[in-house]
Amino acid sequence: DAKTTQPPSMDCAEGRAANLPCNHSTISGNEYVYWYRQIHSQGPQYIIHGLKNNETNEMASLIITEDRKSSTLILPHATLRDTAVYYCIVRGSNTGNQFYFGTGTSLTVIP
Amino acid sequence: EPEVTQTPSHQVTQMGQEVILRCVPISNHLYFYWYRQILGQKVEFLVSFYNNEISEKSEIFDDQFSVERPDGSNFTLKIRSTKLEDSAMYFCASTALPSGLAGGEQFFGPGTRLTVL
């Protein structure tokens, strides 16, 4: 019973926007959505998170649908260093604060 | 910029031996976590720790595992009698606020690669 669903892999041309979708249809109304990425076997790196409104920071933008059942991470100008596995993360249990990591999307930025 | 640190970066041990993995969370954080990632697999939650006690643990976190915050700065994961299947990357994370409902982002360390022979 996966809590998040992401495409297993995507390619993006260098300099173009990368749009990474995620379905999280069982998310509760007051629960945040987080995006992290992992390069090789390094520790997961925080990118952005949001609750209901769209969010933007220096790394990316997060678009959350009105029903909150899905979201899209946007890397506006992908570089080769953005090649990584991207995880859309929600809470791992109804009572706890641990993260549930799905299988993620392996993004390859192509020169 | 403050960061979570972990030592050692790589630990090799014999099956049946005890190992202690160490983490130094970000100094003003209150919530601490251990996750593991077997090679080629997903990152899995092991345990969360707050106010000097375990908040939650997964099915993986059995009696062979324990956690401790011995001195107010370190956060350790002990495996009493390692098995071959314990070979994995172990990540420590910390956050100032609870993650799920309060929006606290977890900051992860670089990980310790544990190899059990």
CSV table of C-alpha atoms in Angstrom, one decimal:
chain,number,residue,atom,x,y,z
A,1,ASP,CA,0.0,0.0,0.0
A,2,ALA,CA,2.2,2.7,-1.3
A,3,LYS,CA,1.5,6.2,0.1
A,4,THR,CA,3.1,7.9,-2.9
A,5,THR,CA,3.3,7.0,-6.6
A,6,GLN,CA,6.0,8.5,-8.9
A,7,PRO,CA,7.2,7.5,-12.4
A,8,PRO,CA,10.3,5.4,-12.0
A,9,SER,CA,12.4,7.5,-14.4
A,10,MET,CA,12.5,10.7,-16.4
A,11,ASP,CA,14.9,12.5,-18.7
A,12,CYS,CA,15.3,16.2,-19.1
A,13,ALA,CA,17.4,18.3,-21.4
A,14,GLU,CA,19.9,20.5,-19.7
A,15,GLY,CA,18.6,24.1,-19.3
A,16,ARG,CA,15.0,23.0,-19.6
A,17,ALA,CA,12.4,22.7,-16.8
A,18,ALA,CA,12.0,19.3,-15.2
A,19,ASN,CA,8.5,18.6,-14.0
A,20,LEU,CA,8.3,15.6,-11.6
A,21,PRO,CA,4.8,14.4,-10.7
A,22,CYS,CA,3.6,12.6,-7.6
A,23,ASN,CA,0.3,11.1,-6.5
A,24,HIS,CA,-0.4,11.1,-2.8
A,25,SER,CA,-4.2,10.4,-2.8
A,26,THR,CA,-4.4,9.2,0.8
A,27,ILE,CA,-2.8,12.3,2.3
A,28,SER,CA,-4.8,13.8,5.2
A,29,GLY,CA,-5.9,17.4,5.1
A,30,ASN,CA,-3.3,18.8,7.5
A,31,GLU,CA,-0.3,16.8,6.4
A,32,TYR,CA,2.6,18.3,4.6
A,33,VAL,CA,4.2,17.0,1.4
A,34,TYR,CA,8.0,17.1,1.2
A,35,TRP,CA,10.4,16.7,-1.7
A,36,TYR,CA,13.9,15.4,-1.3
A,37,ARG,CA,16.6,14.1,-3.6
A,38,GLN,CA,19.4,11.6,-3.3
A,39,ILE,CA,22.5,11.6,-5.3
A,40,HIS,CA,24.1,8.2,-5.5
A,41,SER,CA,24.0,6.9,-1.9
A,42,GLN,CA,24.4,10.2,-0.2
A,43,GLY,CA,22.0,11.4,2.5
A,44,PRO,CA,18.7,12.6,1.2
A,45,GLN,CA,18.8,16.4,0.6
A,46,TYR,CA,15.8,18.6,1.4
A,47,ILE,CA,14.3,20.5,-1.5
A,48,ILE,CA,11.0,22.0,-0.6
A,49,HIS,CA,7.7,21.3,1.2
A,50,GLY,CA,4.2,22.5,1.3
A,51,LEU,CA,0.7,22.1,2.7
A,52,LYS,CA,-1.9,23.7,0.4
A,53,ASN,CA,-0.4,26.6,-1.3
A,54,ASN,CA,2.2,26.5,-4.1
A,55,GLU,CA,5.7,27.1,-2.8
A,56,THR,CA,8.9,28.4,-4.4
A,57,ASN,CA,12.5,28.6,-3.1
A,58,GLU,CA,15.9,29.0,-4.6
A,59,MET,CA,16.0,25.3,-5.7
A,60,ALA,CA,12.5,24.6,-7.0
A,61,SER,CA,8.8,25.2,-7.1
A,62,LEU,CA,6.1,23.0,-5.7
A,63,ILE,CA,2.6,22.9,-7.2
A,64,ILE,CA,0.0,21.2,-5.1
A,65,THR,CA,-3.4,20.4,-6.6
A,66,GLU,CA,-6.5,21.9,-5.0
A,67,ASP,CA,-7.6,18.5,-3.7
A,68,ARG,CA,-4.1,17.8,-2.5
A,69,LYS,CA,-4.0,14.4,-4.0
A,70,SER,CA,-1.1,15.1,-6.2
A,71,SER,CA,1.8,17.5,-6.6
A,72,THR,CA,4.5,18.5,-9.0
A,73,LEU,CA,8.1,19.5,-8.3
A,74,ILE,CA,9.5,21.9,-10.9
A,75,LEU,CA,13.2,22.4,-11.4
A,76,PRO,CA,13.1,25.5,-13.6
A,77,HIS,CA,16.5,25.2,-15.4
A,78,ALA,CA,17.8,21.7,-14.9
A,79,THR,CA,21.6,21.2,-14.8
A,80,LEU,CA,23.7,18.0,-14.9
A,81,ARG,CA,24.1,18.3,-11.1
A,82,ASP,CA,20.4,17.8,-10.8
A,83,THR,CA,20.7,14.2,-11.9
A,84,ALA,CA,19.4,12.3,-8.9
A,85,VAL,CA,16.6,10.2,-7.5
A,86,TYR,CA,13.7,12.5,-6.4
A,87,TYR,CA,11.4,11.5,-3.6
A,88,CYS,CA,7.9,12.8,-2.9
A,89,ILE,CA,7.4,12.2,0.8
A,90,VAL,CA,4.5,12.1,3.2
A,91,ARG,CA,4.1,11.0,6.8
A,92,GLY,CA,4.8,7.3,7.3
A,93,SER,CA,1.9,6.7,9.8
A,94,ASN,CA,-1.2,8.4,11.0
A,95,THR,CA,0.3,9.2,14.3
A,96,GLY,CA,4.0,9.5,13.7
A,97,ASN,CA,6.4,12.0,12.2
A,98,GLN,CA,8.6,9.6,10.3
A,99,PHE,CA,8.9,10.0,6.5
A,100,TYR,CA,7.6,7.4,4.1
A,101,PHE,CA,10.0,7.2,1.1
A,102,GLY,CA,8.6,5.5,-2.0
A,103,THR,CA,10.7,4.4,-4.9
A,104,GLY,CA,11.2,7.9,-6.2
A,105,THR,CA,11.9,9.1,-9.7
A,106,SER,CA,15.3,8.8,-11.2
A,107,LEU,CA,15.9,12.0,-13.1
A,108,THR,CA,18.6,12.1,-15.7
A,109,VAL,CA,19.6,15.5,-17.1
A,110,ILE,CA,21.0,15.1,-20.6
A,111,PRO,CA,23.6,17.5,-22.0
B,1,GLU,CA,25.3,26.2,7.7
B,2,PRO,CA,24.6,23.6,10.4
B,3,GLU,CA,24.5,20.0,9.4
B,4,VAL,CA,24.0,16.5,10.7
B,5,THR,CA,27.3,14.5,10.9
B,6,GLN,CA,27.7,10.8,11.2
B,7,THR,CA,30.6,8.6,12.1
B,8,PRO,CA,32.1,6.4,10.9
B,9,SER,CA,31.5,6.8,7.2
B,10,HIS,CA,32.1,3.1,6.6
B,11,GLN,CA,32.0,0.3,9.2
B,12,VAL,CA,33.0,-3.3,8.4
B,13,THR,CA,32.1,-6.0,11.0
B,14,GLN,CA,31.8,-9.7,11.5
B,15,MET,CA,28.4,-11.3,11.8
B,16,GLY,CA,27.4,-11.5,15.4
B,17,GLN,CA,29.5,-8.5,16.5
B,18,GLU,CA,28.0,-5.4,18.1
B,19,VAL,CA,28.3,-2.0,16.3
B,20,ILE,CA,27.5,1.5,17.3
B,21,LEU,CA,26.7,4.1,14.7
B,22,ARG,CA,27.1,7.7,15.8
B,23,CYS,CA,25.3,10.8,14.8
B,24,VAL,CA,25.6,14.5,15.9
B,25,PRO,CA,22.3,16.2,15.1
B,26,ILE,CA,21.9,19.9,14.5
B,27,SER,CA,22.3,21.5,17.9
B,28,ASN,CA,18.8,23.1,18.5
B,29,HIS,CA,16.9,20.2,17.0
B,30,LEU,CA,14.6,18.1,19.2
B,31,TYR,CA,13.4,15.2,17.1
B,32,PHE,CA,15.8,12.5,15.9
B,33,TYR,CA,15.5,9.6,13.5
B,34,TRP,CA,17.3,6.7,12.1
B,35,TYR,CA,16.6,5.3,8.6
B,36,ARG,CA,18.4,2.6,6.6
B,37,GLN,CA,18.7,1.9,2.9
B,38,ILE,CA,19.7,-1.5,1.7
B,39,LEU,CA,21.6,-1.3,-1.6
B,40,GLY,CA,19.2,-0.7,-4.5
B,41,GLN,CA,16.2,-0.4,-2.2
B,42,LYS,CA,14.0,2.3,-0.7
B,43,VAL,CA,14.9,4.3,2.4
B,44,GLU,CA,13.2,2.8,5.3
B,45,PHE,CA,12.3,4.3,8.7
B,46,LEU,CA,13.7,2.6,11.8
B,47,VAL,CA,13.0,4.7,14.8
B,48,SER,CA,12.2,8.2,16.0
B,49,PHE,CA,13.3,9.7,19.3
B,50,TYR,CA,12.1,12.7,21.3
B,51,ASN,CA,12.5,13.9,24.8
B,52,ASN,CA,14.9,11.0,25.6
B,53,GLU,CA,12.6,8.3,24.6
B,54,ILE,CA,11.5,6.4,21.5
B,55,SER,CA,8.5,7.9,19.8
B,56,GLU,CA,7.9,5.3,17.2
B,57,LYS,CA,9.7,2.3,15.7
B,58,SER,CA,9.2,0.2,12.7
B,59,GLU,CA,9.0,-3.6,12.4
B,60,ILE,CA,12.7,-3.6,11.4
B,61,PHE,CA,13.7,-2.1,14.8
B,62,ASP,CA,13.6,-5.3,16.8
B,63,ASP,CA,15.3,-6.2,20.1
B,64,GLN,CA,18.7,-6.2,18.4
B,65,PHE,CA,18.5,-2.5,17.9
B,66,SER,CA,18.7,0.3,20.5
B,67,VAL,CA,19.1,4.0,20.4
B,68,GLU,CA,20.5,6.4,22.9
B,69,ARG,CA,21.3,10.1,23.4
B,70,PRO,CA,24.1,9.7,25.9
B,71,ASP,CA,25.4,13.2,26.4
B,72,GLY,CA,22.9,15.7,24.9
B,73,SER,CA,24.8,16.0,21.6
B,74,ASN,CA,25.3,12.5,20.2
B,75,PHE,CA,22.6,10.2,19.1
B,76,THR,CA,23.6,6.6,18.6
B,77,LEU,CA,22.2,3.4,17.0
B,78,LYS,CA,23.4,0.1,18.4
B,79,ILE,CA,23.0,-3.2,16.8
B,80,ARG,CA,23.8,-5.9,19.4
B,81,SER,CA,24.5,-8.9,17.2
B,82,THR,CA,24.8,-8.0,13.5
B,83,LYS,CA,23.4,-10.2,10.8
B,84,LEU,CA,24.3,-10.3,7.1
B,85,GLU,CA,21.0,-8.6,6.3
B,86,ASP,CA,21.9,-5.6,8.4
B,87,SER,CA,24.3,-4.5,5.7
B,88,ALA,CA,23.0,-1.2,4.5
B,89,MET,CA,23.5,2.6,4.6
B,90,TYR,CA,22.2,4.0,7.9
B,91,PHE,CA,21.1,7.6,7.9
B,92,CYS,CA,20.5,9.8,10.9
B,93,ALA,CA,18.1,12.8,10.6
B,94,SER,CA,17.0,15.6,12.9
B,95,THR,CA,14.4,18.3,12.9
B,96,ALA,CA,13.3,21.2,15.1
B,97,LEU,CA,9.6,20.6,14.6
B,98,PRO,CA,7.6,17.4,14.1
B,99,SER,CA,7.5,16.7,10.4
B,100,GLY,CA,4.1,15.4,9.6
B,101,LEU,CA,1.7,18.0,10.8
B,102,ALA,CA,4.0,20.9,11.7
B,103,GLY,CA,6.1,21.0,8.6
B,104,GLY,CA,9.5,20.3,10.1
B,105,GLU,CA,11.9,19.4,7.4
B,106,GLN,CA,14.3,16.6,8.4
B,107,PHE,CA,17.9,17.2,7.8
B,108,PHE,CA,19.8,14.0,6.9
B,109,GLY,CA,23.4,13.1,7.6
B,110,PRO,CA,25.7,11.6,5.0
B,111,GLY,CA,25.2,8.1,6.2
B,112,THR,CA,27.3,5.2,7.6
B,113,ARG,CA,27.8,2.3,5.2
B,114,LEU,CA,27.6,-0.9,7.4
B,115,THR,CA,29.0,-4.0,5.9
B,116,VAL,CA,28.5,-7.3,7.8
B,117,LEU,CA,30.7,-10.2,6.7
